[in-house]
Structure formats: C-alpha cells, structure tokens
Amino acid sequence: MKIPYGLVIEFQNSPIDSIEMRSRENFYGKMIWIVNVTTGMIKGYFSVGLSGPIQKDPLIYQINWWSRSQFLRKWGEATATVYFDFGTDTLWRLIFYDPEKTVGAVSPIPKRCLIEDCSNGRAIRTMNDAGV
C-alpha cells in the first residue's frame, strides 16, 4: 500500500524469500514491512524481554529465538524497517538480530501511532515519543 507521502507499507502474511524481499525494497525505496506473526508456529518461538527492557529511552526489549527456522535471520537482513504484528494493539519494530547468538532487540509502538504517523507524513514515533 502506498500512502500519499510516498511511503510504501508492505503487509507480509506469508513467507517471502530473500531475493524477493530485496527486490521489493529496491523497487519501492521508502518502505516499511509489517509482518503478520499470528499465523503458523512462529509466535511460539519468540521470547520478548522476560527480564524487562534493556533500554528505557527509546524503549527496547531483548528477544530470543528458539527455532531452527530462518525467520528472524531473514528479517534481520531487511534494509527497510520491519515491524512484527502479534495481533494486539502493539507492533514490535525489529532493531537488530544476531543470527550467531540468536538474540536481537525490538521496540514497541502502538498501532494507532504508526497509523497516525504514516497518515500524516511524520517520522514514525517510538513508544516514548508516543507518550505511552
């Protein structure tokens, strides 16, 4: 979906290979990915910040990955910003993923804030900026 301010939002509901991901990122340029992780078994392999945030401003949580799946490795290689949608009111932006340590970091943002920011052509806020 391309919004009036030139940003493309790609809603990804099914597996995509790395070549196709890179092709879309190169074609669209200014884009973000919103990856639906409510389907399949992906959701059960995440552990998000069980010990609390690792950074407060902006708010960042550590994630651990327990699957042999290449899911996080692939999304960690994306050049566009990646958000994971677990079917709640919050999206989780992937900050980084280290495939050797199977550890990464994510930052939460309310869906309503992302929608407002994209609709108004603003830079997408962090959870701290959103006043939450």
mmCIF file with all atom_site columns, C-alpha atoms in Angstrom:
data_model
loop_
_atom_site.group_PDB
_atom_site.id
_atom_site.type_symbol
_atom_site.label_atom_id
_atom_site.label_alt_id
_atom_site.label_comp_id
_atom_site.label_asym_id
_atom_site.label_entity_id
_atom_site.label_seq_id
_atom_site.pdbx_PDB_ins_code
_atom_site.Cartn_x
_atom_site.Cartn_y
_atom_site.Cartn_z
_atom_site.occupancy
_atom_site.B_iso_or_equiv
_atom_site.pdbx_formal_charge
_atom_site.auth_seq_id
_atom_site.auth_comp_id
_atom_site.auth_asym_id
_atom_site.auth_atom_id
_atom_site.pdbx_PDB_model_num
ATOM 1   C CA . MET A 1 1   ? 0.000  0.000   0.000  1.00 0.00 ? 1   MET A CA 1
ATOM 2   C CA . LYS A 1 2   ? 1.468  3.375   -0.989 1.00 0.00 ? 2   LYS A CA 1
ATOM 3   C CA . ILE A 1 3   ? 0.360  6.297   1.132  1.00 0.00 ? 3   ILE A CA 1
ATOM 4   C CA . PRO A 1 4   ? 0.146  9.907   -0.142 1.00 0.00 ? 4   PRO A CA 1
ATOM 5   C CA . TYR A 1 5   ? 3.518  10.860  1.386  1.00 0.00 ? 5   TYR A CA 1
ATOM 6   C CA . GLY A 1 6   ? 5.388  8.310   -0.721 1.00 0.00 ? 6   GLY A CA 1
ATOM 7   C CA . LEU A 1 7   ? 5.906  5.630   1.921  1.00 0.00 ? 7   LEU A CA 1
ATOM 8   C CA . VAL A 1 8   ? 5.048  2.074   0.898  1.00 0.00 ? 8   VAL A CA 1
ATOM 9   C CA . ILE A 1 9   ? 3.702  -0.217  3.604  1.00 0.00 ? 9   ILE A CA 1
ATOM 10  C CA . GLU A 1 10  ? 4.098  -3.887  2.715  1.00 0.00 ? 10  GLU A CA 1
ATOM 11  C CA . PHE A 1 11  ? 1.870  -6.196  4.761  1.00 0.00 ? 11  PHE A CA 1
ATOM 12  C CA . GLN A 1 12  ? 3.508  -9.619  4.683  1.00 0.00 ? 12  GLN A CA 1
ATOM 13  C CA . ASN A 1 13  ? 1.214  -12.506 5.576  1.00 0.00 ? 13  ASN A CA 1
ATOM 14  C CA . SER A 1 14  ? 3.116  -15.387 4.023  1.00 0.00 ? 14  SER A CA 1
ATOM 15  C CA . PRO A 1 15  ? 6.734  -16.489 3.631  1.00 0.00 ? 15  PRO A CA 1
ATOM 16  C CA . ILE A 1 16  ? 8.868  -14.451 1.251  1.00 0.00 ? 16  ILE A CA 1
ATOM 17  C CA . ASP A 1 17  ? 12.336 -15.371 0.047  1.00 0.00 ? 17  ASP A CA 1
ATOM 18  C CA . SER A 1 18  ? 15.309 -13.045 0.484  1.00 0.00 ? 18  SER A CA 1
ATOM 19  C CA . ILE A 1 19  ? 15.623 -12.319 -3.247 1.00 0.00 ? 19  ILE A CA 1
ATOM 20  C CA . GLU A 1 20  ? 12.009 -11.152 -3.492 1.00 0.00 ? 20  GLU A CA 1
ATOM 21  C CA . MET A 1 21  ? 12.365 -9.114  -0.271 1.00 0.00 ? 21  MET A CA 1
ATOM 22  C CA . ARG A 1 22  ? 15.428 -7.308  -1.636 1.00 0.00 ? 22  ARG A CA 1
ATOM 23  C CA . SER A 1 23  ? 13.713 -6.779  -4.995 1.00 0.00 ? 23  SER A CA 1
ATOM 24  C CA . ARG A 1 24  ? 10.732 -5.073  -3.354 1.00 0.00 ? 24  ARG A CA 1
ATOM 25  C CA . GLU A 1 25  ? 12.950 -2.949  -1.110 1.00 0.00 ? 25  GLU A CA 1
ATOM 26  C CA . ASN A 1 26  ? 14.982 -1.793  -4.115 1.00 0.00 ? 26  ASN A CA 1
ATOM 27  C CA . PHE A 1 27  ? 11.870 -1.100  -6.197 1.00 0.00 ? 27  PHE A CA 1
ATOM 28  C CA . TYR A 1 28  ? 9.903  0.810   -3.540 1.00 0.00 ? 28  TYR A CA 1
ATOM 29  C CA . GLY A 1 29  ? 12.779 2.582   -1.823 1.00 0.00 ? 29  GLY A CA 1
ATOM 30  C CA . LYS A 1 30  ? 10.947 4.311   1.026  1.00 0.00 ? 30  LYS A CA 1
ATOM 31  C CA . MET A 1 31  ? 9.042  1.461   2.653  1.00 0.00 ? 31  MET A CA 1
ATOM 32  C CA . ILE A 1 32  ? 8.318  -0.475  5.838  1.00 0.00 ? 32  ILE A CA 1
ATOM 33  C CA . TRP A 1 33  ? 7.372  -4.125  6.353  1.00 0.00 ? 33  TRP A CA 1
ATOM 34  C CA . ILE A 1 34  ? 4.570  -5.212  8.684  1.00 0.00 ? 34  ILE A CA 1
ATOM 35  C CA . VAL A 1 35  ? 4.944  -8.951  9.185  1.00 0.00 ? 35  VAL A CA 1
ATOM 36  C CA . ASN A 1 36  ? 1.975  -10.941 10.446 1.00 0.00 ? 36  ASN A CA 1
ATOM 37  C CA . VAL A 1 37  ? 3.309  -13.418 13.013 1.00 0.00 ? 37  VAL A CA 1
ATOM 38  C CA . THR A 1 38  ? -0.088 -14.602 14.253 1.00 0.00 ? 38  THR A CA 1
ATOM 39  C CA . THR A 1 39  ? -0.248 -17.420 11.725 1.00 0.00 ? 39  THR A CA 1
ATOM 40  C CA . GLY A 1 40  ? 1.671  -20.660 11.833 1.00 0.00 ? 40  GLY A CA 1
ATOM 41  C CA . MET A 1 41  ? 4.031  -21.576 14.628 1.00 0.00 ? 41  MET A CA 1
ATOM 42  C CA . ILE A 1 42  ? 6.285  -18.504 14.516 1.00 0.00 ? 42  ILE A CA 1
ATOM 43  C CA . LYS A 1 43  ? 4.732  -16.780 17.543 1.00 0.00 ? 43  LYS A CA 1
ATOM 44  C CA . GLY A 1 44  ? 5.700  -19.565 19.947 1.00 0.00 ? 44  GLY A CA 1
ATOM 45  C CA . TYR A 1 45  ? 9.411  -19.240 19.199 1.00 0.00 ? 45  TYR A CA 1
ATOM 46  C CA . PHE A 1 46  ? 9.764  -15.687 20.492 1.00 0.00 ? 46  PHE A CA 1
ATOM 47  C CA . SER A 1 47  ? 10.683 -14.628 23.983 1.00 0.00 ? 47  SER A CA 1
ATOM 48  C CA . VAL A 1 48  ? 10.387 -10.863 24.305 1.00 0.00 ? 48  VAL A CA 1
ATOM 49  C CA . GLY A 1 49  ? 12.105 -9.178  27.242 1.00 0.00 ? 49  GLY A CA 1
ATOM 50  C CA . LEU A 1 50  ? 11.201 -11.563 30.025 1.00 0.00 ? 50  LEU A CA 1
ATOM 51  C CA . SER A 1 51  ? 13.542 -9.659  32.326 1.00 0.00 ? 51  SER A CA 1
ATOM 52  C CA . GLY A 1 52  ? 12.198 -6.261  31.287 1.00 0.00 ? 52  GLY A CA 1
ATOM 53  C CA . PRO A 1 53  ? 13.506 -3.567  28.970 1.00 0.00 ? 53  PRO A CA 1
ATOM 54  C CA . ILE A 1 54  ? 17.221 -3.374  28.174 1.00 0.00 ? 54  ILE A CA 1
ATOM 55  C CA . GLN A 1 55  ? 16.919 0.331   27.404 1.00 0.00 ? 55  GLN A CA 1
ATOM 56  C CA . LYS A 1 56  ? 14.306 2.871   28.506 1.00 0.00 ? 56  LYS A CA 1
ATOM 57  C CA . ASP A 1 57  ? 14.588 5.780   26.043 1.00 0.00 ? 57  ASP A CA 1
ATOM 58  C CA . PRO A 1 58  ? 13.788 4.674   23.432 1.00 0.00 ? 58  PRO A CA 1
ATOM 59  C CA . LEU A 1 59  ? 12.179 1.625   24.977 1.00 0.00 ? 59  LEU A CA 1
ATOM 60  C CA . ILE A 1 60  ? 13.932 -1.539  23.744 1.00 0.00 ? 60  ILE A CA 1
ATOM 61  C CA . TYR A 1 61  ? 13.490 -5.200  24.701 1.00 0.00 ? 61  TYR A CA 1
ATOM 62  C CA . GLN A 1 62  ? 15.749 -8.162  24.051 1.00 0.00 ? 62  GLN A CA 1
ATOM 63  C CA . ILE A 1 63  ? 14.312 -11.028 22.027 1.00 0.00 ? 63  ILE A CA 1
ATOM 64  C CA . ASN A 1 64  ? 15.473 -14.632 21.998 1.00 0.00 ? 64  ASN A CA 1
ATOM 65  C CA . TRP A 1 65  ? 14.789 -17.075 19.169 1.00 0.00 ? 65  TRP A CA 1
ATOM 66  C CA . TRP A 1 66  ? 14.497 -20.811 19.798 1.00 0.00 ? 66  TRP A CA 1
ATOM 67  C CA . SER A 1 67  ? 13.757 -22.205 16.359 1.00 0.00 ? 67  SER A CA 1
ATOM 68  C CA . ARG A 1 68  ? 15.976 -23.528 13.593 1.00 0.00 ? 68  ARG A CA 1
ATOM 69  C CA . SER A 1 69  ? 13.775 -21.544 11.213 1.00 0.00 ? 69  SER A CA 1
ATOM 70  C CA . GLN A 1 70  ? 15.479 -18.742 9.267  1.00 0.00 ? 70  GLN A CA 1
ATOM 71  C CA . PHE A 1 71  ? 12.583 -16.378 10.004 1.00 0.00 ? 71  PHE A CA 1
ATOM 72  C CA . LEU A 1 72  ? 14.466 -13.853 12.169 1.00 0.00 ? 72  LEU A CA 1
ATOM 73  C CA . ARG A 1 73  ? 17.706 -14.197 10.227 1.00 0.00 ? 73  ARG A CA 1
ATOM 74  C CA . LYS A 1 74  ? 15.869 -13.233 7.044  1.00 0.00 ? 74  LYS A CA 1
ATOM 75  C CA . TRP A 1 75  ? 14.004 -10.281 8.544  1.00 0.00 ? 75  TRP A CA 1
ATOM 76  C CA . GLY A 1 76  ? 17.191 -9.121  10.259 1.00 0.00 ? 76  GLY A CA 1
ATOM 77  C CA . GLU A 1 77  ? 18.736 -8.725  6.784  1.00 0.00 ? 77  GLU A CA 1
ATOM 78  C CA . ALA A 1 78  ? 15.966 -6.397  5.556  1.00 0.00 ? 78  ALA A CA 1
ATOM 79  C CA . THR A 1 79  ? 17.102 -2.913  4.601  1.00 0.00 ? 79  THR A CA 1
ATOM 80  C CA . ALA A 1 80  ? 13.657 -1.414  5.274  1.00 0.00 ? 80  ALA A CA 1
ATOM 81  C CA . THR A 1 81  ? 12.231 -1.115  8.785  1.00 0.00 ? 81  THR A CA 1
ATOM 82  C CA . VAL A 1 82  ? 10.441 -4.284  9.919  1.00 0.00 ? 82  VAL A CA 1
ATOM 83  C CA . TYR A 1 83  ? 7.510  -4.406  12.349 1.00 0.00 ? 83  TYR A CA 1
ATOM 84  C CA . PHE A 1 84  ? 6.090  -7.647  13.766 1.00 0.00 ? 84  PHE A CA 1
ATOM 85  C CA . ASP A 1 85  ? 2.337  -7.846  14.309 1.00 0.00 ? 85  ASP A CA 1
ATOM 86  C CA . PHE A 1 86  ? 1.282  -10.320 17.014 1.00 0.00 ? 86  PHE A CA 1
ATOM 87  C CA . GLY A 1 87  ? -2.405 -9.427  16.638 1.00 0.00 ? 87  GLY A CA 1
ATOM 88  C CA . THR A 1 88  ? -2.500 -6.972  19.564 1.00 0.00 ? 88  THR A CA 1
ATOM 89  C CA . ASP A 1 89  ? -2.655 -3.166  19.721 1.00 0.00 ? 89  ASP A CA 1
ATOM 90  C CA . THR A 1 90  ? 1.166  -3.022  19.687 1.00 0.00 ? 90  THR A CA 1
ATOM 91  C CA . LEU A 1 91  ? 3.634  -3.548  16.849 1.00 0.00 ? 91  LEU A CA 1
ATOM 92  C CA . TRP A 1 92  ? 7.245  -4.527  17.560 1.00 0.00 ? 92  TRP A CA 1
ATOM 93  C CA . ARG A 1 93  ? 9.969  -2.872  15.453 1.00 0.00 ? 93  ARG A CA 1
ATOM 94  C CA . LEU A 1 94  ? 12.967 -5.111  14.827 1.00 0.00 ? 94  LEU A CA 1
ATOM 95  C CA . ILE A 1 95  ? 16.061 -3.149  15.849 1.00 0.00 ? 95  ILE A CA 1
ATOM 96  C CA . PHE A 1 96  ? 18.567 -5.917  15.065 1.00 0.00 ? 96  PHE A CA 1
ATOM 97  C CA . TYR A 1 97  ? 19.039 -9.658  15.099 1.00 0.00 ? 97  TYR A CA 1
ATOM 98  C CA . ASP A 1 98  ? 22.317 -11.542 15.631 1.00 0.00 ? 98  ASP A CA 1
ATOM 99  C CA . PRO A 1 99  ? 21.918 -14.968 13.982 1.00 0.00 ? 99  PRO A CA 1
ATOM 100 C CA . GLU A 1 100 ? 25.027 -16.372 15.677 1.00 0.00 ? 100 GLU A CA 1
ATOM 101 C CA . LYS A 1 101 ? 23.734 -15.631 19.187 1.00 0.00 ? 101 LYS A CA 1
ATOM 102 C CA . THR A 1 102 ? 20.022 -15.981 18.209 1.00 0.00 ? 102 THR A CA 1
ATOM 103 C CA . VAL A 1 103 ? 19.370 -12.757 20.090 1.00 0.00 ? 103 VAL A CA 1
ATOM 104 C CA . GLY A 1 104 ? 18.016 -9.450  18.917 1.00 0.00 ? 104 GLY A CA 1
ATOM 105 C CA . ALA A 1 105 ? 16.144 -6.364  20.047 1.00 0.00 ? 105 ALA A CA 1
ATOM 106 C CA . VAL A 1 106 ? 12.700 -4.939  19.394 1.00 0.00 ? 106 VAL A CA 1
ATOM 107 C CA . SER A 1 107 ? 10.911 -1.736  20.280 1.00 0.00 ? 107 SER A CA 1
ATOM 108 C CA . PRO A 1 108 ? 7.139  -1.473  20.816 1.00 0.00 ? 108 PRO A CA 1
ATOM 109 C CA . ILE A 1 109 ? 4.834  1.104   19.241 1.00 0.00 ? 109 ILE A CA 1
ATOM 110 C CA . PRO A 1 110 ? 1.042  1.313   19.436 1.00 0.00 ? 110 PRO A CA 1
ATOM 111 C CA . LYS A 1 111 ? -0.570 0.532   16.071 1.00 0.00 ? 111 LYS A CA 1
ATOM 112 C CA . ARG A 1 112 ? -2.610 3.722   16.319 1.00 0.00 ? 112 ARG A CA 1
ATOM 113 C CA . CYS A 1 113 ? 0.593  5.796   16.488 1.00 0.00 ? 113 CYS A CA 1
ATOM 114 C CA . LEU A 1 114 ? 2.096  4.128   13.437 1.00 0.00 ? 114 LEU A CA 1
ATOM 115 C CA . ILE A 1 115 ? -1.154 4.679   11.527 1.00 0.00 ? 115 ILE A CA 1
ATOM 116 C CA . GLU A 1 116 ? -1.312 8.359   12.600 1.00 0.00 ? 116 GLU A CA 1
ATOM 117 C CA . ASP A 1 117 ? 2.327  8.988   11.732 1.00 0.00 ? 117 ASP A CA 1
ATOM 118 C CA . CYS A 1 118 ? 2.078  7.315   8.324  1.00 0.00 ? 118 CYS A CA 1
ATOM 119 C CA . SER A 1 119 ? -1.228 9.089   7.560  1.00 0.00 ? 119 SER A CA 1
ATOM 120 C CA . ASN A 1 120 ? 0.257  12.490  8.423  1.00 0.00 ? 120 ASN A CA 1
ATOM 121 C CA . GLY A 1 121 ? 3.639  12.011  6.752  1.00 0.00 ? 121 GLY A CA 1
ATOM 122 C CA . ARG A 1 122 ? 5.521  12.211  10.069 1.00 0.00 ? 122 ARG A CA 1
ATOM 123 C CA . ALA A 1 123 ? 8.528  10.203  11.142 1.00 0.00 ? 123 ALA A CA 1
ATOM 124 C CA . ILE A 1 124 ? 7.289  7.121   12.977 1.00 0.00 ? 124 ILE A CA 1
ATOM 125 C CA . ARG A 1 125 ? 7.485  7.652   16.720 1.00 0.00 ? 125 ARG A CA 1
ATOM 126 C CA . THR A 1 126 ? 8.980  5.380   19.350 1.00 0.00 ? 126 THR A CA 1
ATOM 127 C CA . MET A 1 127 ? 6.939  4.230   22.330 1.00 0.00 ? 127 MET A CA 1
ATOM 128 C CA . ASN A 1 128 ? 8.481  7.049   24.416 1.00 0.00 ? 128 ASN A CA 1
ATOM 129 C CA . ASP A 1 129 ? 7.579  9.679   21.809 1.00 0.00 ? 129 ASP A CA 1
ATOM 130 C CA . ALA A 1 130 ? 4.042  8.305   21.656 1.00 0.00 ? 130 ALA A CA 1
ATOM 131 C CA . GLY A 1 131 ? 3.512  9.210   25.308 1.00 0.00 ? 131 GLY A CA 1
ATOM 132 C CA . VAL A 1 132 ? 2.844  5.675   26.413 1.00 0.00 ? 132 VAL A CA 1
#
